Amino acid sequence: MEIKRDKYLEKIISYMWDGQVKVITG
């Protein structure tokens, strides 16, 4: 359960980072 949640959090964080980078570079 914990490992699954960690993967989920990692996915969300990477998604958010991707959006931030696009905003900064865009």
CSV table of N, CA and C in Angstrom, one decimal:
chain,number,residue,atom,x,y,z
A,1,MET,N,0.8,-1.2,0.0
A,1,MET,CA,0.0,0.0,0.0
A,1,MET,C,0.9,1.3,0.0
A,2,GLU,N,1.9,1.3,0.9
A,2,GLU,CA,2.8,2.4,1.0
A,2,GLU,C,3.6,2.6,-0.3
A,3,ILE,N,4.1,1.5,-0.8
A,3,ILE,CA,4.9,1.6,-2.1
A,3,ILE,C,4.0,2.2,-3.2
A,4,LYS,N,2.8,1.7,-3.3
A,4,LYS,CA,1.9,2.2,-4.3
A,4,LYS,C,1.6,3.7,-4.2
A,5,ARG,N,1.5,4.2,-2.9
A,5,ARG,CA,1.2,5.6,-2.7
A,5,ARG,C,2.4,6.4,-3.0
A,6,ASP,N,3.6,5.9,-2.7
A,6,ASP,CA,4.9,6.6,-3.1
A,6,ASP,C,5.0,6.8,-4.6
A,7,LYS,N,4.6,5.7,-5.3
A,7,LYS,CA,4.7,5.8,-6.8
A,7,LYS,C,3.7,6.8,-7.3
A,8,TYR,N,2.5,6.8,-6.7
A,8,TYR,CA,1.5,7.8,-7.0
A,8,TYR,C,2.0,9.2,-6.8
A,9,LEU,N,2.6,9.4,-5.6
A,9,LEU,CA,3.1,10.8,-5.3
A,9,LEU,C,4.2,11.2,-6.3
A,10,GLU,N,5.0,10.2,-6.6
A,10,GLU,CA,6.1,10.5,-7.5
A,10,GLU,C,5.6,10.9,-8.8
A,11,LYS,N,4.5,10.3,-9.3
A,11,LYS,CA,3.9,10.6,-10.6
A,11,LYS,C,3.3,12.0,-10.5
A,12,ILE,N,2.7,12.3,-9.5
A,12,ILE,CA,2.0,13.6,-9.3
A,12,ILE,C,3.1,14.7,-9.3
A,13,ILE,N,4.2,14.5,-8.5
A,13,ILE,CA,5.3,15.5,-8.4
A,13,ILE,C,5.9,15.7,-9.8
A,14,SER,N,6.2,14.6,-10.5
A,14,SER,CA,6.9,14.7,-11.8
A,14,SER,C,6.0,15.4,-12.7
A,15,TYR,N,4.6,15.2,-12.6
A,15,TYR,CA,3.7,15.9,-13.5
A,15,TYR,C,3.7,17.4,-13.2
A,16,MET,N,3.7,17.7,-11.9
A,16,MET,CA,3.7,19.1,-11.5
A,16,MET,C,4.9,19.8,-12.0
A,17,TRP,N,6.1,19.1,-11.8
A,17,TRP,CA,7.4,19.7,-12.2
A,17,TRP,C,7.3,19.9,-13.7
A,18,ASP,N,6.8,19.0,-14.5
A,18,ASP,CA,6.7,19.1,-15.9
A,18,ASP,C,5.9,20.4,-16.3
A,19,GLY,N,4.8,20.6,-15.6
A,19,GLY,CA,4.0,21.8,-15.8
A,19,GLY,C,4.7,23.0,-15.5
A,20,GLN,N,5.5,23.0,-14.4
A,20,GLN,CA,6.3,24.2,-14.0
A,20,GLN,C,7.3,24.5,-15.0
A,21,VAL,N,8.0,23.5,-15.5
A,21,VAL,CA,9.1,23.7,-16.5
A,21,VAL,C,8.5,24.3,-17.7
A,22,LYS,N,7.3,23.8,-18.1
A,22,LYS,CA,6.7,24.3,-19.4
A,22,LYS,C,6.3,25.8,-19.2
A,23,VAL,N,5.9,26.1,-18.0
A,23,VAL,CA,5.5,27.5,-17.7
A,23,VAL,C,6.7,28.4,-17.8
A,24,ILE,N,7.8,27.9,-17.2
A,24,ILE,CA,9.1,28.7,-17.1
A,24,ILE,C,9.7,28.9,-18.5
A,25,THR,N,9.7,27.8,-19.2
A,25,THR,CA,10.4,27.8,-20.6
A,25,THR,C,9.4,28.3,-21.6
A,26,GLY,N,8.1,28.2,-21.4
A,26,GLY,CA,7.2,28.6,-22.4
A,26,GLY,C,7.0,30.1,-22.3
